PDB file of C-alpha atoms in Angstrom:
ATOM      1  CA  MET A   1      18.099  20.911 -19.773  1.00 36.00           C
ATOM      2  CA  THR A   2      21.528  19.420 -20.204  1.00 46.00           C
ATOM      3  CA  THR A   3      24.778  21.059 -21.318  1.00 55.00           C
ATOM      4  CA  ALA A   4      26.221  20.164 -24.681  1.00 78.00           C
ATOM      5  CA  LEU A   5      29.700  19.814 -23.213  1.00 94.00           C
ATOM      6  CA  ASN A   6      31.067  21.930 -26.076  1.00 96.00           C
ATOM      7  CA  ARG A   7      34.093  23.555 -24.565  1.00 98.00           C
ATOM      8  CA  VAL A   8      36.619  20.923 -23.533  1.00 98.00           C
ATOM      9  CA  VAL A   9      39.766  21.972 -21.702  1.00 98.00           C
ATOM     10  CA  ALA A  10      42.638  19.520 -21.228  1.00 98.00           C
ATOM     11  CA  LEU A  11      44.456  19.757 -17.943  1.00 98.00           C
ATOM     12  CA  VAL A  12      47.891  18.216 -17.390  1.00 98.00           C
ATOM     13  CA  PRO A  13      49.654  18.492 -14.013  1.00 97.00           C
ATOM     14  CA  MET A  14      53.415  18.256 -14.202  1.00 96.00           C
ATOM     15  CA  ARG A  15      55.764  18.336 -11.153  1.00 94.00           C
ATOM     16  CA  HIS A  16      59.365  19.479 -11.397  1.00 95.00           C
ATOM     17  CA  HIS A  17      60.621  16.868  -9.021  1.00 92.00           C
ATOM     18  CA  SER A  18      60.061  13.127  -9.325  1.00 90.00           C
ATOM     19  CA  GLU A  19      61.267  10.730  -6.647  1.00 85.00           C
ATOM     20  CA  ARG A  20      61.570   7.414  -8.519  1.00 87.00           C
ATOM     21  CA  VAL A  21      62.579   8.763 -11.973  1.00 92.00           C
ATOM     22  CA  PRO A  22      64.578  11.977 -11.452  1.00 92.00           C
ATOM     23  CA  GLY A  23      63.677  14.839 -13.882  1.00 94.00           C
ATOM     24  CA  LYS A  24      61.075  12.512 -15.451  1.00 96.00           C
ATOM     25  CA  ASN A  25      58.692  15.046 -16.953  1.00 97.00           C
ATOM     26  CA  TYR A  26      61.425  16.938 -18.920  1.00 97.00           C
ATOM     27  CA  ARG A  27      63.819  14.006 -19.527  1.00 97.00           C
ATOM     28  CA  PRO A  28      64.429  13.229 -23.202  1.00 96.00           C
ATOM     29  CA  LEU A  29      62.335  10.300 -24.380  1.00 97.00           C
ATOM     30  CA  ALA A  30      62.521   9.057 -27.974  1.00 95.00           C
ATOM     31  CA  GLY A  31      63.892  12.340 -29.299  1.00 94.00           C
ATOM     32  CA  LYS A  32      62.076  14.979 -27.186  1.00 96.00           C
ATOM     33  CA  PRO A  33      61.280  15.800 -23.500  1.00 97.00           C
ATOM     34  CA  LEU A  34      58.672  13.521 -22.051  1.00 98.00           C
ATOM     35  CA  TYR A  35      56.126  16.361 -21.500  1.00 98.00           C
ATOM     36  CA  ARG A  36      56.067  17.192 -25.249  1.00 98.00           C
ATOM     37  CA  HIS A  37      54.662  13.814 -26.199  1.00 98.00           C
ATOM     38  CA  ILE A  38      51.383  14.373 -24.366  1.00 98.00           C
ATOM     39  CA  LEU A  39      51.188  17.992 -25.477  1.00 98.00           C
ATOM     40  CA  ASP A  40      51.572  17.052 -29.146  1.00 98.00           C
ATOM     41  CA  THR A  41      48.804  14.361 -28.711  1.00 98.00           C
ATOM     42  CA  LEU A  42      46.383  16.830 -26.977  1.00 98.00           C
ATOM     43  CA  LEU A  43      46.944  19.478 -29.606  1.00 98.00           C
ATOM     44  CA  ALA A  44      45.965  17.010 -32.243  1.00 98.00           C
ATOM     45  CA  VAL A  45      42.485  16.257 -30.621  1.00 98.00           C
ATOM     46  CA  PRO A  46      39.964  18.380 -32.507  1.00 98.00           C
ATOM     47  CA  GLU A  47      37.446  18.301 -29.682  1.00 98.00           C
ATOM     48  CA  ILE A  48      39.743  19.976 -27.232  1.00 98.00           C
ATOM     49  CA  SER A  49      39.414  23.810 -27.069  1.00 98.00           C
ATOM     50  CA  GLU A  50      42.482  24.625 -24.931  1.00 98.00           C
ATOM     51  CA  VAL A  51      45.256  22.794 -23.385  1.00 98.00           C
ATOM     52  CA  VAL A  52      46.417  23.908 -19.948  1.00 98.00           C
ATOM     53  CA  ILE A  53      49.633  22.794 -18.023  1.00 98.00           C
ATOM     54  CA  ASP A  54      49.823  23.202 -14.214  1.00 98.00           C
ATOM     55  CA  THR A  55      53.451  23.048 -13.118  1.00 97.00           C
ATOM     56  CA  ASP A  56      56.021  24.213 -10.650  1.00 97.00           C
ATOM     57  CA  SER A  57      58.871  23.419 -13.033  1.00 97.00           C
ATOM     58  CA  PRO A  58      60.976  26.392 -14.436  1.00 97.00           C
ATOM     59  CA  VAL A  59      62.276  23.964 -17.132  1.00 97.00           C
ATOM     60  CA  ILE A  60      58.744  23.147 -18.336  1.00 98.00           C
ATOM     61  CA  LEU A  61      57.532  26.757 -18.060  1.00 98.00           C
ATOM     62  CA  GLU A  62      60.492  27.922 -20.109  1.00 98.00           C
ATOM     63  CA  GLY A  63      59.907  25.171 -22.776  1.00 98.00           C
ATOM     64  CA  LEU A  64      56.184  26.070 -22.981  1.00 98.00           C
ATOM     65  CA  ALA A  65      56.949  29.803 -23.520  1.00 98.00           C
ATOM     66  CA  ARG A  66      59.434  28.940 -26.215  1.00 97.00           C
ATOM     67  CA  ASP A  67      57.795  26.113 -28.058  1.00 97.00           C
ATOM     68  CA  TYR A  68      54.090  26.056 -27.236  1.00 98.00           C
ATOM     69  CA  PRO A  69      52.656  29.571 -27.244  1.00 97.00           C
ATOM     70  CA  GLN A  70      49.167  28.206 -27.803  1.00 98.00           C
ATOM     71  CA  VAL A  71      49.285  26.188 -24.497  1.00 98.00           C
ATOM     72  CA  ARG A  72      48.193  28.044 -21.301  1.00 98.00           C
ATOM     73  CA  ALA A  73      50.622  27.538 -18.403  1.00 98.00           C
ATOM     74  CA  ILE A  74      49.503  27.862 -14.753  1.00 98.00           C
ATOM     75  CA  GLU A  75      52.304  28.207 -12.369  1.00 97.00           C
ATOM     76  CA  ARG A  76      51.332  25.964  -9.347  1.00 97.00           C
ATOM     77  CA  PRO A  77      50.972  27.981  -6.157  1.00 96.00           C
ATOM     78  CA  VAL A  78      53.466  27.233  -3.409  1.00 95.00           C
ATOM     79  CA  HIS A  79      50.758  25.844  -1.083  1.00 94.00           C
ATOM     80  CA  LEU A  80      49.847  23.171  -3.560  1.00 95.00           C
ATOM     81  CA  ARG A  81      53.443  22.056  -4.463  1.00 94.00           C
ATOM     82  CA  ASP A  82      53.897  19.502  -1.687  1.00 92.00           C
ATOM     83  CA  GLY A  83      53.765  15.931  -3.070  1.00 86.00           C
ATOM     84  CA  GLY A  84      51.115  14.882  -0.520  1.00 90.00           C
ATOM     85  CA  ILE A  85      48.583  17.414  -1.760  1.00 93.00           C
ATOM     86  CA  PRO A  86      45.575  15.505  -3.369  1.00 93.00           C
ATOM     87  CA  MET A  87      45.322  15.887  -7.089  1.00 94.00           C
ATOM     88  CA  ASN A  88      41.637  16.918  -6.701  1.00 93.00           C
ATOM     89  CA  GLU A  89      42.726  19.987  -4.752  1.00 95.00           C
ATOM     90  CA  ILE A  90      45.009  20.987  -7.685  1.00 96.00           C
ATOM     91  CA  LEU A  91      42.193  20.417 -10.044  1.00 97.00           C
ATOM     92  CA  MET A  92      39.855  22.590  -7.977  1.00 97.00           C
ATOM     93  CA  HIS A  93      42.423  25.360  -8.299  1.00 97.00           C
ATOM     94  CA  ASP A  94      42.941  25.023 -12.011  1.00 98.00           C
ATOM     95  CA  THR A  95      39.230  24.680 -12.875  1.00 98.00           C
ATOM     96  CA  SER A  96      38.499  27.844 -10.980  1.00 97.00           C
ATOM     97  CA  LEU A  97      40.833  29.737 -13.332  1.00 98.00           C
ATOM     98  CA  VAL A  98      39.788  28.109 -16.693  1.00 98.00           C
ATOM     99  CA  PRO A  99      36.114  27.776 -17.388  1.00 97.00           C
ATOM    100  CA  ALA A 100      34.894  24.799 -19.453  1.00 98.00           C
ATOM    101  CA  ASP A 101      31.867  22.637 -19.974  1.00 98.00           C
ATOM    102  CA  LEU A 102      34.083  19.468 -19.663  1.00 98.00           C
ATOM    103  CA  TYR A 103      37.620  18.862 -18.405  1.00 98.00           C
ATOM    104  CA  LEU A 104      39.933  16.153 -19.603  1.00 98.00           C
ATOM    105  CA  GLN A 105      42.761  15.348 -17.308  1.00 98.00           C
ATOM    106  CA  THR A 106      45.751  13.211 -18.316  1.00 98.00           C
ATOM    107  CA  HIS A 107      49.387  13.011 -17.444  1.00 97.00           C
ATOM    108  CA  SER A 108      52.795  13.548 -19.180  1.00 97.00           C
ATOM    109  CA  THR A 109      53.690   9.939 -18.107  1.00 97.00           C
ATOM    110  CA  ASN A 110      51.197   8.474 -20.659  1.00 97.00           C
ATOM    111  CA  PRO A 111      53.138   9.288 -23.812  1.00 97.00           C
ATOM    112  CA  LEU A 112      51.781   6.296 -25.785  1.00 97.00           C
ATOM    113  CA  LEU A 113      48.170   7.643 -25.665  1.00 98.00           C
ATOM    114  CA  ARG A 114      46.824   8.418 -29.106  1.00 97.00           C
ATOM    115  CA  ALA A 115      44.824  11.442 -30.079  1.00 98.00           C
ATOM    116  CA  GLU A 116      42.100   9.353 -31.638  1.00 98.00           C
ATOM    117  CA  THR A 117      41.635   7.518 -28.410  1.00 98.00           C
ATOM    118  CA  LEU A 118      41.038  10.747 -26.523  1.00 98.00           C
ATOM    119  CA  SER A 119      38.653  11.953 -29.235  1.00 98.00           C
ATOM    120  CA  ARG A 120      36.747   8.696 -28.801  1.00 98.00           C
ATOM    121  CA  ALA A 121      36.590   9.198 -25.076  1.00 98.00           C
ATOM    122  CA  ILE A 122      35.124  12.679 -25.396  1.00 98.00           C
ATOM    123  CA  GLN A 123      32.625  11.538 -27.964  1.00 98.00           C
ATOM    124  CA  THR A 124      31.668   8.565 -25.744  1.00 98.00           C
ATOM    125  CA  LEU A 125      30.863  10.733 -22.674  1.00 98.00           C
ATOM    126  CA  ARG A 126      28.997  13.264 -24.800  1.00 98.00           C
ATOM    127  CA  GLY A 127      26.891  10.380 -26.142  1.00 97.00           C
ATOM    128  CA  VAL A 128      25.906   8.994 -22.706  1.00 97.00           C
ATOM    129  CA  TYR A 129      25.742  12.150 -20.624  1.00 97.00           C
ATOM    130  CA  PRO A 130      23.934  12.772 -18.291  1.00 96.00           C
ATOM    131  CA  ALA A 131      23.131   9.200 -17.684  1.00 97.00           C
ATOM    132  CA  TYR A 132      26.836   8.952 -16.956  1.00 98.00           C
ATOM    133  CA  ASP A 133      28.296  12.059 -15.397  1.00 97.00           C
ATOM    134  CA  SER A 134      31.984  11.394 -15.788  1.00 98.00           C
ATOM    135  CA  LEU A 135      34.466   9.089 -17.457  1.00 98.00           C
ATOM    136  CA  PHE A 136      37.777   7.347 -16.592  1.00 98.00           C
ATOM    137  CA  GLY A 137      40.165   5.185 -18.402  1.00 98.00           C
ATOM    138  CA  VAL A 138      40.598   1.481 -17.553  1.00 98.00           C
ATOM    139  CA  THR A 139      42.711  -1.443 -18.699  1.00 97.00           C
ATOM    140  CA  ARG A 140      40.956  -4.840 -19.072  1.00 96.00           C
ATOM    141  CA  LEU A 141      42.726  -7.623 -17.091  1.00 95.00           C
ATOM    142  CA  GLN A 142      41.956 -11.383 -17.612  1.00 94.00           C
ATOM    143  CA  VAL A 143      44.439 -12.960 -15.244  1.00 95.00           C
ATOM    144  CA  ARG A 144      44.010 -14.868 -11.994  1.00 95.00           C
ATOM    145  CA  LEU A 145      43.936 -12.272  -9.145  1.00 95.00           C
ATOM    146  CA  TRP A 146      44.389 -12.958  -5.420  1.00 96.00           C
ATOM    147  CA  ASP A 147      44.167 -10.730  -2.434  1.00 96.00           C
ATOM    148  CA  GLN A 148      46.767 -10.404   0.305  1.00 97.00           C
ATOM    149  CA  LEU A 149      45.144 -13.205   2.270  1.00 97.00           C
ATOM    150  CA  THR A 150      45.557 -15.578  -0.602  1.00 97.00           C
ATOM    151  CA  ARG A 151      41.904 -15.526  -1.416  1.00 96.00           C
ATOM    152  CA  PRO A 152      40.885 -15.712  -5.179  1.00 95.00           C
ATOM    153  CA  ILE A 153      39.276 -12.517  -6.340  1.00 93.00           C
ATOM    154  CA  ASN A 154      38.013 -13.316  -9.925  1.00 92.00           C
ATOM    155  CA  HIS A 155      38.216 -17.035 -10.267  1.00 93.00           C
ATOM    156  CA  ASN A 156      37.548 -20.421  -8.639  1.00 94.00           C
ATOM    157  CA  PRO A 157      40.836 -22.325  -8.103  1.00 94.00           C
ATOM    158  CA  ALA A 158      38.835 -25.654  -8.384  1.00 95.00           C
ATOM    159  CA  ILE A 159      37.793 -24.798 -11.905  1.00 94.00           C
ATOM    160  CA  LEU A 160      40.838 -24.046 -14.040  1.00 92.00           C
ATOM    161  CA  LEU A 161      39.453 -21.841 -16.771  1.00 93.00           C
ATOM    162  CA  ARG A 162      41.718 -20.517 -19.435  1.00 93.00           C
ATOM    163  CA  THR A 163      42.710 -16.983 -18.676  1.00 93.00           C
ATOM    164  CA  GLN A 164      40.991 -15.696 -21.826  1.00 93.00           C
ATOM    165  CA  ASP A 165      37.757 -17.308 -20.440  1.00 93.00           C
ATOM    166  CA  LEU A 166      37.984 -15.565 -17.067  1.00 93.00           C
ATOM    167  CA  PRO A 167      35.433 -12.800 -16.362  1.00 91.00           C
ATOM    168  CA  PRO A 168      37.357  -9.489 -16.955  1.00 93.00           C
ATOM    169  CA  VAL A 169      38.250  -7.094 -14.297  1.00 94.00           C
ATOM    170  CA  TYR A 170      39.300  -3.525 -14.904  1.00 96.00           C
ATOM    171  CA  MET A 171      42.255  -1.476 -13.616  1.00 96.00           C
ATOM    172  CA  GLU A 172      41.941   2.331 -13.352  1.00 97.00           C
ATOM    173  CA  ASN A 173      44.928   3.355 -15.567  1.00 96.00           C
ATOM    174  CA  SER A 174      45.018   7.189 -14.968  1.00 95.00           C
ATOM    175  CA  CYS A 175      45.269   7.838 -18.713  1.00 97.00           C
ATOM    176  CA  VAL A 176      42.194   9.961 -19.014  1.00 98.00           C
ATOM    177  CA  TYR A 177      39.509  11.517 -16.764  1.00 98.00           C
ATOM    178  CA  LEU A 178      36.542  13.502 -17.981  1.00 98.00           C
ATOM    179  CA  PHE A 179      34.434  15.450 -15.601  1.00 98.00           C
ATOM    180  CA  THR A 180      32.554  18.764 -15.045  1.00 98.00           C
ATOM    181  CA  ARG A 181      33.326  21.451 -12.563  1.00 96.00           C
ATOM    182  CA  GLN A 182      29.998  20.615 -10.902  1.00 96.00           C
ATOM    183  CA  THR A 183      31.114  17.049 -10.210  1.00 96.00           C
ATOM    184  CA  LEU A 184      34.443  18.207  -8.892  1.00 96.00           C
ATOM    185  CA  GLU A 185      32.865  20.733  -6.523  1.00 96.00           C
ATOM    186  CA  GLN A 186      30.188  18.444  -5.203  1.00 95.00           C
ATOM    187  CA  ARG A 187      32.257  15.329  -4.660  1.00 95.00           C
ATOM    188  CA  ARG A 188      35.793  16.750  -4.427  1.00 93.00           C
ATOM    189  CA  ASN A 189      36.551  13.984  -6.879  1.00 95.00           C
ATOM    190  CA  ARG A 190      37.002  13.577 -10.634  1.00 96.00           C
ATOM    191  CA  LEU A 191      34.579  10.644 -10.535  1.00 97.00           C
ATOM    192  CA  GLY A 192      30.939  11.412 -10.284  1.00 96.00           C
ATOM    193  CA  GLU A 193      28.098   9.332  -8.994  1.00 97.00           C
ATOM    194  CA  ARG A 194      27.749   7.477 -12.318  1.00 98.00           C
ATOM    195  CA  PRO A 195      31.359   7.258 -13.898  1.00 98.00           C
ATOM    196  CA  TYR A 196      31.704   5.480 -17.271  1.00 98.00           C
ATOM    197  CA  MET A 197      34.590   3.011 -17.539  1.00 98.00           C
ATOM    198  CA  PHE A 198      36.343   3.679 -20.871  1.00 98.00           C
ATOM    199  CA  GLU A 199      38.597   0.848 -22.025  1.00 98.00           C
ATOM    200  CA  ILE A 200      42.040   1.642 -23.356  1.00 98.00           C
ATOM    201  CA  SER A 201      44.361  -1.009 -24.805  1.00 96.00           C
ATOM    202  CA  GLN A 202      47.462  -2.018 -22.878  1.00 94.00           C
ATOM    203  CA  GLU A 203      49.594  -0.808 -25.754  1.00 94.00           C
ATOM    204  CA  GLU A 204      48.528   2.801 -25.008  1.00 97.00           C
ATOM    205  CA  ALA A 205      48.079   2.572 -21.284  1.00 97.00           C
ATOM    206  CA  TRP A 206      51.646   2.384 -20.168  1.00 96.00           C
ATOM    207  CA  ASP A 207      52.327   4.753 -17.364  1.00 96.00           C
ATOM    208  CA  ILE A 208      55.913   5.813 -16.562  1.00 96.00           C
ATOM    209  CA  ASP A 209      56.533   5.496 -12.776  1.00 93.00           C
ATOM    210  CA  GLU A 210      59.837   3.554 -12.629  1.00 95.00           C
ATOM    211  CA  GLU A 211      63.086   3.620 -14.500  1.00 95.00           C
ATOM    212  CA  SER A 212      62.132   0.291 -16.118  1.00 96.00           C
ATOM    213  CA  THR A 213      58.891   1.613 -17.493  1.00 96.00           C
ATOM    214  CA  PHE A 214      60.670   4.705 -18.835  1.00 96.00           C
ATOM    215  CA  GLN A 215      63.005   2.414 -20.842  1.00 96.00           C
ATOM    216  CA  MET A 216      60.141   0.187 -21.983  1.00 96.00           C
ATOM    217  CA  VAL A 217      57.962   3.016 -23.191  1.00 97.00           C
ATOM    218  CA  GLU A 218      60.964   4.535 -25.056  1.00 97.00           C
ATOM    219  CA  PHE A 219      61.456   1.233 -26.791  1.00 96.00           C
ATOM    220  CA  LEU A 220      57.800   1.095 -27.766  1.00 96.00           C
ATOM    221  CA  LEU A 221      57.729   4.734 -28.935  1.00 95.00           C
ATOM    222  CA  LEU A 222      60.858   4.256 -31.137  1.00 95.00           C
ATOM    223  CA  GLY A 223      59.100   1.171 -32.584  1.00 94.00           C
ATOM    224  CA  ARG A 224      55.961   3.213 -33.346  1.00 93.00           C
ATOM    225  CA  GLN A 225      57.948   5.978 -34.947  1.00 91.00           C
ATOM    226  CA  ALA A 226      59.868   3.494 -37.157  1.00 91.00           C
ATOM    227  CA  LYS A 227      56.624   1.918 -38.265  1.00 89.00           C
ATOM    228  CA  ASN A 228      55.064   5.297 -39.072  1.00 88.00           C
ATOM    229  CA  GLN A 229      58.099   6.221 -41.060  1.00 87.00           C
ATOM    230  CA  GLN A 230      57.711   3.005 -43.161  1.00 86.00           C
ATOM    231  CA  GLY A 231      54.273   4.059 -44.146  1.00 71.00           C
TER     232      GLY A 231
END
């Protein structure tokens, strides 16, 4: 007998400090702090039962208490605050506190993600479970790839195919992970034995990890907002 995966909890880890983009998670982006973009997206996903933020940031905790009373905040324990702690250990802690049939993990650094994309991801895993026991977001690449020893990875240099004719490869984009507590406990990993690759367009899959990507994503968000205002 399989679970219906009815109760879906969204987990978003947010650290206070960021090495490459200082104050990234609460820095203003296109009119509001970065972390608010993903919260507003998650709250618009009808399949999600509860949104949970794990953070060590007093700035974010204060903002959640003031502006998002419907969002549950978990103050990250001191022993899990070091930047070298694996994300799976943080998820083990959070899932022990918040029961769910299915967990959706994403990041504040993916502000271009759309609510309908996350809905589609949940519906997709529900439709293929348990043949697939987890799901993760990927971005399709059709470019000529080489390894560090100058060996072609996905093409034959002697046959110059157009890039659009190359067999696609897929990059894990960290935009969305769907998994059960059982998978996390058994494998100490978000990915199960049979993960489903869920394709997300490059337009939505931008991840802010450098100052340049922060600026690029802000440009794209402002453009999206202007387009929405025009109708």
